[in-house]
CSV table of C-alpha atoms in Angstrom, one decimal:
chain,number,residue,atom,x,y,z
A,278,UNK,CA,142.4,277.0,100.9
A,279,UNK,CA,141.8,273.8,102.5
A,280,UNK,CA,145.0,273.1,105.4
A,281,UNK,CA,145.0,269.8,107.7
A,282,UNK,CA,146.8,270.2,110.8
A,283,UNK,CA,147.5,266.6,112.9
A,284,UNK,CA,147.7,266.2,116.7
A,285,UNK,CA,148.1,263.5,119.3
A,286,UNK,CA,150.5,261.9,121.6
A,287,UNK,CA,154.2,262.4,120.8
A,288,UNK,CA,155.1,259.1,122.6
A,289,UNK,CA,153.3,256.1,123.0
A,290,UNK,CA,154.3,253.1,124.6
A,291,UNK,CA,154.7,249.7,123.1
A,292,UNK,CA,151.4,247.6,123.3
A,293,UNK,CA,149.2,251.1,123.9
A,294,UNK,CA,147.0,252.2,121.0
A,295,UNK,CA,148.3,255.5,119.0
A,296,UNK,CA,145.6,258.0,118.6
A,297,UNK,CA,145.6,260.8,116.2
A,298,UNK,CA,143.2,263.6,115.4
A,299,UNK,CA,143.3,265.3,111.7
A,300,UNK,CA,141.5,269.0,111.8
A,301,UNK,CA,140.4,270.2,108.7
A,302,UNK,CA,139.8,274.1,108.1
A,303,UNK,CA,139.6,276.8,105.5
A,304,UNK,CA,136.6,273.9,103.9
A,305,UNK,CA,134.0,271.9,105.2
A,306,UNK,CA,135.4,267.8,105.7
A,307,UNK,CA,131.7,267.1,104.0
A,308,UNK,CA,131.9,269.2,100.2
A,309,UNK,CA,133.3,267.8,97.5
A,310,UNK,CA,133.4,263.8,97.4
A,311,UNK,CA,136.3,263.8,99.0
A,312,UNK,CA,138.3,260.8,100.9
A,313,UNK,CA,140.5,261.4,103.6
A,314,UNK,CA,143.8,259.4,104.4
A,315,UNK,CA,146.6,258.5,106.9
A,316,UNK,CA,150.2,257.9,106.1
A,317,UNK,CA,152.8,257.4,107.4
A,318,UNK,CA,156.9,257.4,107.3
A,319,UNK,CA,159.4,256.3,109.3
A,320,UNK,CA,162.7,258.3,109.5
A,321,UNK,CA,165.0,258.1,106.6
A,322,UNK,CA,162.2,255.8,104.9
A,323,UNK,CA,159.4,256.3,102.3
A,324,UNK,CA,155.9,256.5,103.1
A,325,UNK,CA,153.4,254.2,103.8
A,326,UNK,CA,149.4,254.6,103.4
A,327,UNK,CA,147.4,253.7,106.2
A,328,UNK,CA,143.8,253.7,105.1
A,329,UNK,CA,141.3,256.2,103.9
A,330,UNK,CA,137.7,257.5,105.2
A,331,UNK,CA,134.8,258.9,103.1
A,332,UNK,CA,132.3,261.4,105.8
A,333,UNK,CA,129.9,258.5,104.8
A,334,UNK,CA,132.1,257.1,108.1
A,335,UNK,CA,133.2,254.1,105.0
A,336,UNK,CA,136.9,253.2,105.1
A,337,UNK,CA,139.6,251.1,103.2
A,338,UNK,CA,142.4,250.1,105.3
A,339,UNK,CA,146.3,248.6,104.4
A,340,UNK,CA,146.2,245.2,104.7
A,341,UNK,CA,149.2,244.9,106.5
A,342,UNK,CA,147.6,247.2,108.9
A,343,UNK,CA,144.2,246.3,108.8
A,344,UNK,CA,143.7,244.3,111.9
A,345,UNK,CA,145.3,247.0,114.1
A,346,UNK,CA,143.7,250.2,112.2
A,347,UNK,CA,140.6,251.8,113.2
A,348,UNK,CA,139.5,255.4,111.7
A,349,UNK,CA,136.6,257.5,112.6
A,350,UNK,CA,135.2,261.2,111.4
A,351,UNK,CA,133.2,263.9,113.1
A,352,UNK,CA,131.7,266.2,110.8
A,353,UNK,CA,130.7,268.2,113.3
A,354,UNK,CA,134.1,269.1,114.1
A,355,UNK,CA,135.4,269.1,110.5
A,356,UNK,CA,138.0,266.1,111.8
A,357,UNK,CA,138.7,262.7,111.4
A,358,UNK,CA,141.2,260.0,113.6
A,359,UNK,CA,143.6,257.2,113.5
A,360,UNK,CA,143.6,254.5,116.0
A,361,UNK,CA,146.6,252.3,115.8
A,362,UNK,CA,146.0,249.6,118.6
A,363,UNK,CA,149.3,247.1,120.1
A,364,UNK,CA,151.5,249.3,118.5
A,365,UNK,CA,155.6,248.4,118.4
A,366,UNK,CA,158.8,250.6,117.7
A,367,UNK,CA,158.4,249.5,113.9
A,368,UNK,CA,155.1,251.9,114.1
A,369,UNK,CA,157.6,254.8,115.0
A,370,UNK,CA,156.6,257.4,112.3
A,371,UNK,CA,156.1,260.9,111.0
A,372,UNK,CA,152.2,260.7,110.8
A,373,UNK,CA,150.5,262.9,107.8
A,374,UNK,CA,146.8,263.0,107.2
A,375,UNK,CA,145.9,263.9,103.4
A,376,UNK,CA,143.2,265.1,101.4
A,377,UNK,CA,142.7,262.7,98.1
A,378,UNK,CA,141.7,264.4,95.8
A,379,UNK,CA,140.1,263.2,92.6
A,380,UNK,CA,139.6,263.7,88.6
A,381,UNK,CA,136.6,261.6,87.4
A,382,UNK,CA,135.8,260.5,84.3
A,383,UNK,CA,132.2,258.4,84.2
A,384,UNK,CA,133.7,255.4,86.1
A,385,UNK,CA,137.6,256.3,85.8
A,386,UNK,CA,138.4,258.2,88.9
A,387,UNK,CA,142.6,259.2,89.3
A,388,UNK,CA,143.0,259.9,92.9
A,389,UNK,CA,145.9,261.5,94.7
A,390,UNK,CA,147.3,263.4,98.0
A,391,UNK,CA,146.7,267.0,98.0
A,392,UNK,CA,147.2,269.1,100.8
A,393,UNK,CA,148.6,267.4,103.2
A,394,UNK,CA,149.2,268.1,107.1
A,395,UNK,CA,152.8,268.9,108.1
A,396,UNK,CA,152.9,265.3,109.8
A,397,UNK,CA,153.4,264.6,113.2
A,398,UNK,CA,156.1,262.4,115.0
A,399,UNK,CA,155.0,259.2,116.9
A,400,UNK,CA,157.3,257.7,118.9
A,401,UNK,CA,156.9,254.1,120.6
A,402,UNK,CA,158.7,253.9,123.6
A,403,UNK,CA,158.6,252.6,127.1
B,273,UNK,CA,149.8,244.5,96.4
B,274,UNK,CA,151.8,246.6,93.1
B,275,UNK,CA,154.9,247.2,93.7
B,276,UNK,CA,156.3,250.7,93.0
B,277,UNK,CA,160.4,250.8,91.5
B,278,UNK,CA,162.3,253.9,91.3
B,279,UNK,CA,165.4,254.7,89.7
B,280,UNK,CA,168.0,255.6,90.5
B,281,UNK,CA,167.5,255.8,94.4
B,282,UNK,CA,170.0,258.8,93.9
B,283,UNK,CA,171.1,261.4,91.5
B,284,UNK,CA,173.9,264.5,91.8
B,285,UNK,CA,173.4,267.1,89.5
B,286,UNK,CA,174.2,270.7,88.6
B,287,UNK,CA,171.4,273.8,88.4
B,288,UNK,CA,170.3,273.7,84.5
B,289,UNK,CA,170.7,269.9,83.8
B,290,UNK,CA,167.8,267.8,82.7
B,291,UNK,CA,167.0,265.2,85.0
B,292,UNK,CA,164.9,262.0,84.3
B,293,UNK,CA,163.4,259.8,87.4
B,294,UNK,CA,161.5,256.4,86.3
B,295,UNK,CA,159.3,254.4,88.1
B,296,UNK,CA,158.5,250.6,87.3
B,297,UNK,CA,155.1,249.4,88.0
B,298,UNK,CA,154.6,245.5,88.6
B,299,UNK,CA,151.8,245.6,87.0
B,300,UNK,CA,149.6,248.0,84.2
B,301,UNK,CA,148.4,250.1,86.2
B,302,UNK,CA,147.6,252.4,82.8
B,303,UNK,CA,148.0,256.6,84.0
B,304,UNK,CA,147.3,256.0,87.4
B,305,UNK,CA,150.0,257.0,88.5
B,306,UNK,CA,151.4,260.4,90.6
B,307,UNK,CA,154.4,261.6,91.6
B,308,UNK,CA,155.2,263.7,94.9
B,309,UNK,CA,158.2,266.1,95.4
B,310,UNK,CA,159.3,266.0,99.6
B,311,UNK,CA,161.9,268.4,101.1
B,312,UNK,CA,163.7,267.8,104.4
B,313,UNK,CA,161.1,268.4,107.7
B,314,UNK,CA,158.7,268.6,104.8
B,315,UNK,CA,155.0,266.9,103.4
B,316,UNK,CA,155.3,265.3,100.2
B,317,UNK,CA,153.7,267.7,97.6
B,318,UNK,CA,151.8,266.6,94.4
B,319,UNK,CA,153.8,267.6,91.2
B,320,UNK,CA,152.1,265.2,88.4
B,321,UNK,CA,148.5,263.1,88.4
B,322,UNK,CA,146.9,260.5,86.1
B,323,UNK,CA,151.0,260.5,84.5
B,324,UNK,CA,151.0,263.4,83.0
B,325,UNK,CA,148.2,266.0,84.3
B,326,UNK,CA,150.6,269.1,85.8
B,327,UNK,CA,149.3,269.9,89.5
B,328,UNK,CA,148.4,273.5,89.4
B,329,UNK,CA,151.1,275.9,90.5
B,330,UNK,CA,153.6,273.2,89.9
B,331,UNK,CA,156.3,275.0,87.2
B,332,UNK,CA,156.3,274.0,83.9
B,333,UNK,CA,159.9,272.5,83.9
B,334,UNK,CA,158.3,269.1,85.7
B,335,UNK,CA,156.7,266.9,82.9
B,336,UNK,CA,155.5,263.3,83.5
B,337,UNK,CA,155.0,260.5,80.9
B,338,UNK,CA,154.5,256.7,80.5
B,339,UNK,CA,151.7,254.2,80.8
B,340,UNK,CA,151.0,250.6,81.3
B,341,UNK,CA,154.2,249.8,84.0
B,342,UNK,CA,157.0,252.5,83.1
B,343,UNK,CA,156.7,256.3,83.7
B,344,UNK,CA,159.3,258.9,83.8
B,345,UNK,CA,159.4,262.5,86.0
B,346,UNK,CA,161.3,265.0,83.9
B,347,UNK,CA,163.1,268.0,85.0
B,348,UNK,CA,163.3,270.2,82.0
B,349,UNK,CA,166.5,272.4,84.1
B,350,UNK,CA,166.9,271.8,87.5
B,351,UNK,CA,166.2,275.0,89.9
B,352,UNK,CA,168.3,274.9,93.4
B,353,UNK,CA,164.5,274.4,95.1
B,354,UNK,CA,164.3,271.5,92.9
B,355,UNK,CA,166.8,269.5,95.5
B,356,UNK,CA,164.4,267.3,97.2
B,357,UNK,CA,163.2,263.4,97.3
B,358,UNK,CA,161.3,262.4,94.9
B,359,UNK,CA,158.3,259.6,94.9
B,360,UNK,CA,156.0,257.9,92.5
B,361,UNK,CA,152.6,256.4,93.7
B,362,UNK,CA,149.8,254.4,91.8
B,363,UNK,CA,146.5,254.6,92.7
B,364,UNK,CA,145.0,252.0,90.3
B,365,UNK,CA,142.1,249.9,90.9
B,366,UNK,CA,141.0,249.3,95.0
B,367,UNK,CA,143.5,250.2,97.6
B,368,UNK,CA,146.3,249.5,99.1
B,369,UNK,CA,147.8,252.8,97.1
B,370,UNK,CA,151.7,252.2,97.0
B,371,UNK,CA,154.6,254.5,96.6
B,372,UNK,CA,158.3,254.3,95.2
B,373,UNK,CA,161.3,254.0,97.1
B,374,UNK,CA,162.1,257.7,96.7
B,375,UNK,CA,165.1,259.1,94.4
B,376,UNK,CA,166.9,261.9,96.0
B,377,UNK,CA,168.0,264.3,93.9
B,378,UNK,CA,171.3,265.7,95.1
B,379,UNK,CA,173.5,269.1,94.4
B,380,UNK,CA,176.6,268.1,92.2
């Protein structure tokens, strides 16, 4: 059984870049197509998608995050990261990372989040 | 980006009610569409895929239906672990995927 498990700073301050590290066990990050995502939710608020990464290192990214979002992955490690660069109290969050997991059908693909890590909390402070 | 709508953003009910959740879409987005069930301190949890596809281990008292912009998460009779947020999120076409508001679904 597949479990993701986040870590990182707990408090960043504003401007700095927020770097997170996903670990993936019980599987290997590289079987089974899979993409792997970031998301995040403020307190009290609903949740947010950050962007995703195939092993192939290829990524889609939020718009509204885009220029500030970098993601990486080392198969090597069976992880994969979140940079959040000039980040600002709005980008005060629980951070999950998420399996998405897929049902294809010749081109139809349905994607969604399944596991997830337990999330992690980010707080931007000075 | 679409635009995910829940309703209500809250409900009360009792153990053994039915309970109905909708979610607009602001565009057809056809069965792309999931929903997520998230407890307090907790990581969403997938409940329903492509609409109406049951996640495995996910009781049989939570249905999903709809296509094209409206979809519904049922409750056939609400369980006391059933008290949680609730969130729909479409995964149509490229990213960005986007999610509801969240409905809460209260004791009574």
């Amino acid at each position: 059984q597949v479990q993701l498990q986040e870590s990182g700073p707990g408090l960043v301050k504003p401007s700095q870049t927020l770097s997170l590290t996903c670990t993936v066990s019980g599987g290997s990050i590289s079987g089974g197509n899979y993409y792997w995502s970031w998301i995040r939710q403020p307190a009290g608020k609903g949740l947010e998608w950050i962007g995703r990464i195939y092993t192939s290192g290829s990524t889609n990214y939020n718009p509204s995050l885009k220029s500030r979002v970098t993601m990486s992955v080392d198969t090597s490690k069976n992880q994969f990261s979140l940079k959040l660069s000039s980040v600002t109290a709005a980008d005060t969050a629980v951070y999950y990372c998420a399996r998405q997991g897929h049902d294809c059908s010749g081109t139809n693909c349905y994607y969604w989040f399944d596991p997830w890590g337990q999330g992690t909390l980010v707080t931007v402070s000075s | 980006d679409i635009q995910m709508t829940q309703s209500p953003p809250s409900l009360s009910a009792s153990v053994g009610d039915r309970v109905t959740i909708t979610c607009r879409a602001s565009q057809s987005i056809s069965t792309y569409l999931n929903w997520y069930q998230q407890k307090p301190g907790k990581a969403p949890k997938v409940l329903i895929y492509a609409a109406s596809s049951l996640q495995s281990g996910v009781p049989s008292r939570f249905s999903g239906s709809g296509s094209g912009t409206d979809f519904t998460l049922t409750i056939s009779s609400l369980q006391p672990a059933d008290f949680a947020t609730y969130y729909c999120q479409h995964c149509y076409g490229t990213p960005p995927w986007t999610f509801g508001q969240g409905t809460k679904v209260e004791i009574k």
